[in-house]
Coordinates of C-alpha atoms in Angstrom, one line a residue:
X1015 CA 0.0 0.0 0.0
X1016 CA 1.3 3.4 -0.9
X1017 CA -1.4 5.7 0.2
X1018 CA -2.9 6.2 3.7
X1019 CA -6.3 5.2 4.2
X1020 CA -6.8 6.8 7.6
X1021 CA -6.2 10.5 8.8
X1022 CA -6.3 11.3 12.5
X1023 CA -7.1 14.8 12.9
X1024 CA -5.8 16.0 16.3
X1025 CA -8.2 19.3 16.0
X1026 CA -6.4 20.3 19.5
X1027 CA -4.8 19.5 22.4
X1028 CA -6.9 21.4 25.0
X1029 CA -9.5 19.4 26.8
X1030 CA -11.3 20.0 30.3
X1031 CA -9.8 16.5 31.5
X1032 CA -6.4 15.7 33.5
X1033 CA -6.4 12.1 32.6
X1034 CA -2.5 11.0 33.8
X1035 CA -2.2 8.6 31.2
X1036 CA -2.8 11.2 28.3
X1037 CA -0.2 10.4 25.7
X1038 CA -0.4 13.8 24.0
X1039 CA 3.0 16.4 24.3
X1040 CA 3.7 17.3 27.8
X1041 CA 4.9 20.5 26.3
X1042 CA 1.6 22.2 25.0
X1043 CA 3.3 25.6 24.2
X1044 CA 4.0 24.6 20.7
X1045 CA 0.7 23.4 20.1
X1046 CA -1.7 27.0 20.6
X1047 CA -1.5 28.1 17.2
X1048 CA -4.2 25.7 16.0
X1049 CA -4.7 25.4 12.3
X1050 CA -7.7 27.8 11.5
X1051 CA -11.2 26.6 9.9
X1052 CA -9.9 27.1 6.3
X1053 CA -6.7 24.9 6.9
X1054 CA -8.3 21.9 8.2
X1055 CA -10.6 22.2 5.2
X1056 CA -7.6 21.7 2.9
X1057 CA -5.9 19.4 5.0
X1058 CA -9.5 17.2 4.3
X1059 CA -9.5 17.8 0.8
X1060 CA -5.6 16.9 0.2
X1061 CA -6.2 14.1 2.4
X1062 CA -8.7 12.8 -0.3
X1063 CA -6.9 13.0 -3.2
X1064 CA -4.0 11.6 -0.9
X1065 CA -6.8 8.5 -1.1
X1066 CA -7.8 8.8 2.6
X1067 CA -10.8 7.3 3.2
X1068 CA -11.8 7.3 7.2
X1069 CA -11.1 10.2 9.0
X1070 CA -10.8 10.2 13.0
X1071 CA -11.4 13.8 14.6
X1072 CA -9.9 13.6 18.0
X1073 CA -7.9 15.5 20.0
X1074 CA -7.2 16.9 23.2
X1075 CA -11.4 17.6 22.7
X1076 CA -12.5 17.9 19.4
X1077 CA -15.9 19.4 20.7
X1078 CA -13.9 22.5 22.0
X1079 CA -13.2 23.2 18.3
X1080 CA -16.7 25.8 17.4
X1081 CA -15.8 24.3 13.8
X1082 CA -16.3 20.9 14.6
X1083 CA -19.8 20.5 12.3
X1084 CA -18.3 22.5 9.6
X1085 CA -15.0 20.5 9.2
X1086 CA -17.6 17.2 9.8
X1087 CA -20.1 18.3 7.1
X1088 CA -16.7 19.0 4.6
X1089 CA -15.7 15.6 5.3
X1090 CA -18.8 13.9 4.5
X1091 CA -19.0 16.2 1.2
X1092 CA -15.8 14.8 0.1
X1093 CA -16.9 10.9 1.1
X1094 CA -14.9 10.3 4.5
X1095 CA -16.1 7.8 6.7
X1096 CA -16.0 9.9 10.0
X1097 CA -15.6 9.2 13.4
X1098 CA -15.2 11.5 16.8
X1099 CA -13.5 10.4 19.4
X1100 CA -14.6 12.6 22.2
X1101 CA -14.5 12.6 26.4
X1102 CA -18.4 13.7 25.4
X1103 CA -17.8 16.3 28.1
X1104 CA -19.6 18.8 25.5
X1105 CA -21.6 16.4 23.3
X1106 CA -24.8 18.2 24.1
X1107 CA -28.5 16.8 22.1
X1108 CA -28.5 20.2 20.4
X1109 CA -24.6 19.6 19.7
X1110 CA -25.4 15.9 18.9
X1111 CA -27.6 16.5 16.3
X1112 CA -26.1 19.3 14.7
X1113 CA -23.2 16.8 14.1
X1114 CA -26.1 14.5 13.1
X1115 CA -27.4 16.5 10.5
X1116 CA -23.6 17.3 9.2
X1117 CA -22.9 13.4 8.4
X1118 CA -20.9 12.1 11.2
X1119 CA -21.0 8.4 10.9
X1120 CA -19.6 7.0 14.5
X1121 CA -19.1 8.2 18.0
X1122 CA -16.4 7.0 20.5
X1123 CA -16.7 7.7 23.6
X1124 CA -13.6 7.3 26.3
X1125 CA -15.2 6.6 30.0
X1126 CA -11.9 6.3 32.9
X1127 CA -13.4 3.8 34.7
X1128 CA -17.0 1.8 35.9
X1129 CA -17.1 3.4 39.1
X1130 CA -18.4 6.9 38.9
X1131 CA -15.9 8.0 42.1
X1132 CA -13.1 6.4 40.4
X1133 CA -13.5 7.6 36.7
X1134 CA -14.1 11.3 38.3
X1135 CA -10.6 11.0 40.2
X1136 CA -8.8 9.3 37.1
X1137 CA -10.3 12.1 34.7
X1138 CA -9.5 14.8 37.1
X1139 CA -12.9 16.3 37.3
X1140 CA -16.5 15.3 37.3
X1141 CA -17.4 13.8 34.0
X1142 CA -18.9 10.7 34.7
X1143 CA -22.3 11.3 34.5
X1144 CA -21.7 13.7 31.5
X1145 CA -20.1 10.7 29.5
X1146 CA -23.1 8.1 30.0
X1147 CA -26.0 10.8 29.5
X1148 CA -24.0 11.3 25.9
X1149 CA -23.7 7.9 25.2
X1150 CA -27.2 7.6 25.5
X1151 CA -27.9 10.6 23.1
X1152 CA -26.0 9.0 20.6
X1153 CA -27.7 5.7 20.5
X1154 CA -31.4 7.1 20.5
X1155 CA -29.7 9.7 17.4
X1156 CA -28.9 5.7 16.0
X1157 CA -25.3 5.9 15.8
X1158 CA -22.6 3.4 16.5
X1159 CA -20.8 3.7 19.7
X1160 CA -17.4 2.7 20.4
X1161 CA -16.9 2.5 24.1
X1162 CA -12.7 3.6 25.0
X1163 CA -11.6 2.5 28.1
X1164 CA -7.5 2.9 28.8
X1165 CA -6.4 0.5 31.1
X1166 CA -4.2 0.7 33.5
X1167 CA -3.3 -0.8 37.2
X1168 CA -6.0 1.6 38.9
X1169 CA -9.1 0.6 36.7
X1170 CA -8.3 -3.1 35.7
X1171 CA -9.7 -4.8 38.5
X1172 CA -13.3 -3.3 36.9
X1173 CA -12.9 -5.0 33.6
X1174 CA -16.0 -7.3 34.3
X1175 CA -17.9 -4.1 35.6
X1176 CA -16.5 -2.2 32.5
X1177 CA -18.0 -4.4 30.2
X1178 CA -21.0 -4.4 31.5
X1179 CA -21.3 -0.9 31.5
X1180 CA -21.3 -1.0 27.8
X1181 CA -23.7 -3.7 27.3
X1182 CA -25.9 -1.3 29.5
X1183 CA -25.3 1.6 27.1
X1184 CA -25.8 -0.8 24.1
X1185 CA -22.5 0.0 22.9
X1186 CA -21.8 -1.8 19.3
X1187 CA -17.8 -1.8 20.1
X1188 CA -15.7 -1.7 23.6
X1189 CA -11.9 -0.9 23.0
X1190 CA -10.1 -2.2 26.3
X1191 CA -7.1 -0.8 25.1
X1192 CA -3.9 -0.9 27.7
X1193 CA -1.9 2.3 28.4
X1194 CA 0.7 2.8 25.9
X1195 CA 3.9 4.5 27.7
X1196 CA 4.4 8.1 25.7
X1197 CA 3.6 12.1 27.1
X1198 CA 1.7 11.9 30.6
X1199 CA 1.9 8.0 30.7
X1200 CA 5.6 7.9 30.6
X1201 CA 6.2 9.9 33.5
X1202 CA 3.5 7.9 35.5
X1203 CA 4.4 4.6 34.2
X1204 CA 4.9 3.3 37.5
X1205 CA 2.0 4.1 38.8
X1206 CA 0.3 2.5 35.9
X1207 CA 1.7 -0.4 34.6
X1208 CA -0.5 -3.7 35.8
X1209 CA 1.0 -6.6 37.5
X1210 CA 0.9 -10.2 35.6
X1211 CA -1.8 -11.4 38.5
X1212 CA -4.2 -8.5 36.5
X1213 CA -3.5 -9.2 33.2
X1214 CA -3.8 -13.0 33.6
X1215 CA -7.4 -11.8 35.4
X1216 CA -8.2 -9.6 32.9
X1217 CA -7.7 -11.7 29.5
X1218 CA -10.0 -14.2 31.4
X1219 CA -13.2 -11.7 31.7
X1220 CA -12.4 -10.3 28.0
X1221 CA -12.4 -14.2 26.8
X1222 CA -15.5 -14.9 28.2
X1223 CA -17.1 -11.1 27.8
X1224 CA -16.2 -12.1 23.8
X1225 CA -17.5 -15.4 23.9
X1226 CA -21.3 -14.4 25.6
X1227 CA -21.2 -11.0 23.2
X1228 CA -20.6 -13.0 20.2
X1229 CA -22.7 -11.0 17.4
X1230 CA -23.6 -8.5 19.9
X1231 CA -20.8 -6.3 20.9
X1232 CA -17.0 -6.6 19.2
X1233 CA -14.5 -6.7 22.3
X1234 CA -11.3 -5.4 21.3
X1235 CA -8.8 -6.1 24.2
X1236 CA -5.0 -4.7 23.6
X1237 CA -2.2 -6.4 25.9
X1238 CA 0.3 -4.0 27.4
X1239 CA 2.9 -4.1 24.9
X1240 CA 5.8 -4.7 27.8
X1241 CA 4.7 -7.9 28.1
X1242 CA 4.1 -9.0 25.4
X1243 CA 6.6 -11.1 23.5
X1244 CA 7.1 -9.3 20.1
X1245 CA 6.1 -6.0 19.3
X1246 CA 3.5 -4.3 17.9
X1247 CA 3.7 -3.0 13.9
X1248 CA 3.3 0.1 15.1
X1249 CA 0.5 1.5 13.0
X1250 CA 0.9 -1.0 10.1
X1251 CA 3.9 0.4 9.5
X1252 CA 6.1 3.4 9.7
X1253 CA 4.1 6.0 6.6
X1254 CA 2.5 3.2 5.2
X1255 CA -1.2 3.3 6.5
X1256 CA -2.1 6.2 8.5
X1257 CA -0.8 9.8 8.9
X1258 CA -1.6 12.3 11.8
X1259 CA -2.3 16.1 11.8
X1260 CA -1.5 17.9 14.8
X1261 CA -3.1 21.2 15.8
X1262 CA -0.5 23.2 14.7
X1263 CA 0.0 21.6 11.3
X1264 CA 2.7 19.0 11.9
X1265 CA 1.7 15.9 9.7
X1266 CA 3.2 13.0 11.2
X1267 CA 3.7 8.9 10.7
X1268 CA 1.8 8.4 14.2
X1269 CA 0.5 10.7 16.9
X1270 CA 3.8 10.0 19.5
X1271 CA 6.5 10.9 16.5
X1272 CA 6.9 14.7 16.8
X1273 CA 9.2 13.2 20.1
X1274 CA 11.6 12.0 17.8
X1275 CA 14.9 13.9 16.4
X1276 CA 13.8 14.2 13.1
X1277 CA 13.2 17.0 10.7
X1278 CA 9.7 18.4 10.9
X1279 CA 6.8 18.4 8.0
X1280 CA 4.1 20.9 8.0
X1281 CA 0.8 21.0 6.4
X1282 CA 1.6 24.9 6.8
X1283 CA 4.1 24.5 4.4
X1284 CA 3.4 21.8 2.2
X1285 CA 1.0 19.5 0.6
X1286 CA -0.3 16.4 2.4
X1287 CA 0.6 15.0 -0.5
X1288 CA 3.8 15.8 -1.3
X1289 CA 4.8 15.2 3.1
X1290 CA 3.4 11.7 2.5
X1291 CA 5.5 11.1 -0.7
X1292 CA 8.7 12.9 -0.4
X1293 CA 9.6 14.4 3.2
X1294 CA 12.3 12.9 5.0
X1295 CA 10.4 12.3 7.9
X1296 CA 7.6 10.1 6.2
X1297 CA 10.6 8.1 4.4
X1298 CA 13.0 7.6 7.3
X1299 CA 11.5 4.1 8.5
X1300 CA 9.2 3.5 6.1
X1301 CA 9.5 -0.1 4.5
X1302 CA 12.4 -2.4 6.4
X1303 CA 15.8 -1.0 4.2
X1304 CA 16.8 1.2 7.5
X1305 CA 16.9 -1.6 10.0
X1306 CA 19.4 -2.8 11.8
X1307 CA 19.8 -6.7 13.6
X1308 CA 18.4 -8.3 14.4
X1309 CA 15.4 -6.8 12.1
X1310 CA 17.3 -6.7 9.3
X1311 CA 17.8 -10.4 9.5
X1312 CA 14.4 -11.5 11.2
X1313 CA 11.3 -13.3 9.3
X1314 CA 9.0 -11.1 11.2
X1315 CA 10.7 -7.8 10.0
X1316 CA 7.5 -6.9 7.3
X1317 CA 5.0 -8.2 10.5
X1318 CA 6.0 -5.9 13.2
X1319 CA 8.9 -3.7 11.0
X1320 CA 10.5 -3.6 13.9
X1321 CA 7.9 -2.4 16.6
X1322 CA 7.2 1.1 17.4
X1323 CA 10.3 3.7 16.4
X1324 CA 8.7 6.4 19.4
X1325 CA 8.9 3.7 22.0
X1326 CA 12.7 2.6 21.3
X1327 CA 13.5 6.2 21.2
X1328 CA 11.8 6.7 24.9
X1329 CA 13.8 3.3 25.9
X1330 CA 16.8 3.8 24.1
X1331 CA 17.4 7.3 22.7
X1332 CA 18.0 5.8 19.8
X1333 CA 14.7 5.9 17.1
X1334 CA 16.4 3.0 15.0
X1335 CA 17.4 0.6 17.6
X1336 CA 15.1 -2.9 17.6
X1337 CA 11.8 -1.8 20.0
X1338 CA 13.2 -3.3 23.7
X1339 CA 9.6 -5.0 24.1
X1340 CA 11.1 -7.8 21.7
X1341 CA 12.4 -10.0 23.2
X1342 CA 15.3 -10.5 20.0
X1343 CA 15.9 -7.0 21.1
X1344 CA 19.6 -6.4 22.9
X1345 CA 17.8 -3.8 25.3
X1346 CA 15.0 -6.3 26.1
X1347 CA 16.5 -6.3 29.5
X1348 CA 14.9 -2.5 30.0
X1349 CA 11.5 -3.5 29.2
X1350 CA 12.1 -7.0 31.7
X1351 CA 13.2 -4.2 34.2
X1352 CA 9.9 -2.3 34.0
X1353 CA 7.8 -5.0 34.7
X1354 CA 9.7 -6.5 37.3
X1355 CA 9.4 -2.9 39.3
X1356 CA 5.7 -3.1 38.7
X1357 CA 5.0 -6.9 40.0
X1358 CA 6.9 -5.7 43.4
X1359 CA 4.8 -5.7 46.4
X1360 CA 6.0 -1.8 47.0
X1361 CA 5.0 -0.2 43.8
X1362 CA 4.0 4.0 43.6
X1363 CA 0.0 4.6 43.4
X1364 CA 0.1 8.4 43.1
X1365 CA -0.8 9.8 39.8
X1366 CA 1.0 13.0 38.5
X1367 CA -2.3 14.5 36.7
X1368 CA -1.9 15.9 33.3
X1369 CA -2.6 20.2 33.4
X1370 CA -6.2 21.3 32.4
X1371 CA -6.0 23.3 29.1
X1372 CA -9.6 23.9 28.1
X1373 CA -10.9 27.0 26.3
X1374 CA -12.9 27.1 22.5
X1375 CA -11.8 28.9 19.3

């Protein structure tokens, strides 16, 4: 495949929750120029004759952009399959069916936790109830609802209760989807990486959830990638599936890359197009040529193409090196490390809370 099919379209970064595993930058500075109404609308239409064809509008909180229905009904003009993935803290009926009306064809909705108490404390502020009144707006508007749950070692105990929540709010998809280790995760990693004891509780609830929902609910259930015992293809490849917009312009290979040492590519100053084709950042890991071993010499290097370049930069400082969750890797011990820390009887609990940055444009 040489063209994307998926765009995700980080509208913004500012969004009225805390939640401490947030995997957007720390540094928020460089993000408060936000691309204005009539460069998202080109960014969609180059992103079609790129041959994009689903587009995610996340964020931060999409719902804080005031040009959310515009940039929606654009999208559906030009034949996007569109999804928002929301906190729903602002998914109003009046906001909901405007959105309605515009073409949006799927709603996902992240909830922290079954408990109402616990997803408050998780999210840093009240949003529970907020959440669940949305979710039920969008299924009497007759939408599909994805469920998002991140998991971590405060909230996986609630799996069984988790699921059930979404039966209850006749959700057609729940993502259980375990923390990946980037921005506001990374620094609480400790605090949120699940013992084996969880996990090995966990995949029993998600066998049986998928089992009994058979036909009724897809259960999507994502191991932590540190133990696992190869890595993840890190979104199907380096520049070979999906791109990411971020609010100021950046066009990306994933959401996590603008961490990385390499030269930057800006919708601001080029076409999608041409950043998907020709920039130096799009080409530096696409395909397997740039690996070194043991990928270059392993029968899984087109499976995983060598796991995720952001996470062996965060592990390793080095963006080329073999990811250290493989277990090929020669800085597997790091990754062995980390979950040996987190299956200690002693482990950290306290969460360092990402910073509120809400607001509207």
């Amino acid at each position: 495949m040489d063209r994307p099919f998926g765009l995700l379209a980080e509208l913004t970064y500012r969004c009225p929750l805390a939640c401490p595993y947030c995997s957007n930058p720390i540094d928020l500075a460089g993000y408060r120029d936000e691309l204005t109404t009539a460069e998202w609308l080109r960014v969609l239409e180059e992103a079609r004759e790129l041959g994009v064809l689903q587009c995610h509008l996340s964020g931060g909180e999409p719902l804080l952009r005031r040009d959310l229905v515009e940039l929606v009904r654009r999208a559906t003009e030009l034949g996007l399959y569109t999804n928002l993935v929301t906190s729903a803290v602002g998914l109003s009926r009046r906001r909901a069916e405007e959105l309605r009306a515009a073409g949006l064809d799927h709603v996902q909705i992240s909830i922290q936790a079954e408990d109402p108490a616990v997803s408050d404390r998780i999210a840093g502020t009240p949003s529970y109830a907020r959440k669940i009144e949305a979710a039920r707006v969008v299924k009497e508007l007759d939408w599909p609802l994805t469920v998002n749950v991140v998991l971590h070692r405060q909230n996986i105990d609630g799996l069984a209760d988790i699921v059930g929540l979404a039966e209850e709010l006749r959700a057609d998809r729940v993502e259980l989807a375990n923390t990946q280790y980037y921005g506001w995760a990374w620094r609480n990693r400790a605090a949120l990486l699940p013992t084996r004891d969880q996990l090995e509780r966990a995949e029993k609830v998600v066998r049986e959830a998928s089992r009994r929902l058979a036909g009724r609910m897809d259960v999507v259930y994502v191991l932590p990638d540190y133990y696992e015992q190869y890595p993840k293809p890190c979104m199907g490849g380096w520049g070979a599936r999906q791109l990411t917009v971020a609010p100021n312009g950046d066009a990306l290979p994933c959401p996590a890359a603008q961490t990385l040492p390499l030269p930057r590519a800006s919708v601001r100053e080029e076409s999608l197009v041409r950043i998907w084709t020709d920039s130096p950042l799009f080409r530096r890991f696409r395909g397997t040529d740039w690996m070194p071993d043991p990928c270059r010499s392993c029968d899984r290097r087109e499976v995983d193409f060598g796991g995720c370049r952001c996470q062996a930069f965060q592990l390793t400082g080095d963006a080329a090196r073999t990811d250290p969750v493989c277990h090929l890797s020669p800085d597997h011990g790091i990754v062995v490390e980390a979950v040996r820390a987190a299956n200690e009887e002693e482990r950290p609990d306290t969460l360092v809370p990402r910073p509120h940055r809400a607001g509207s444009s």
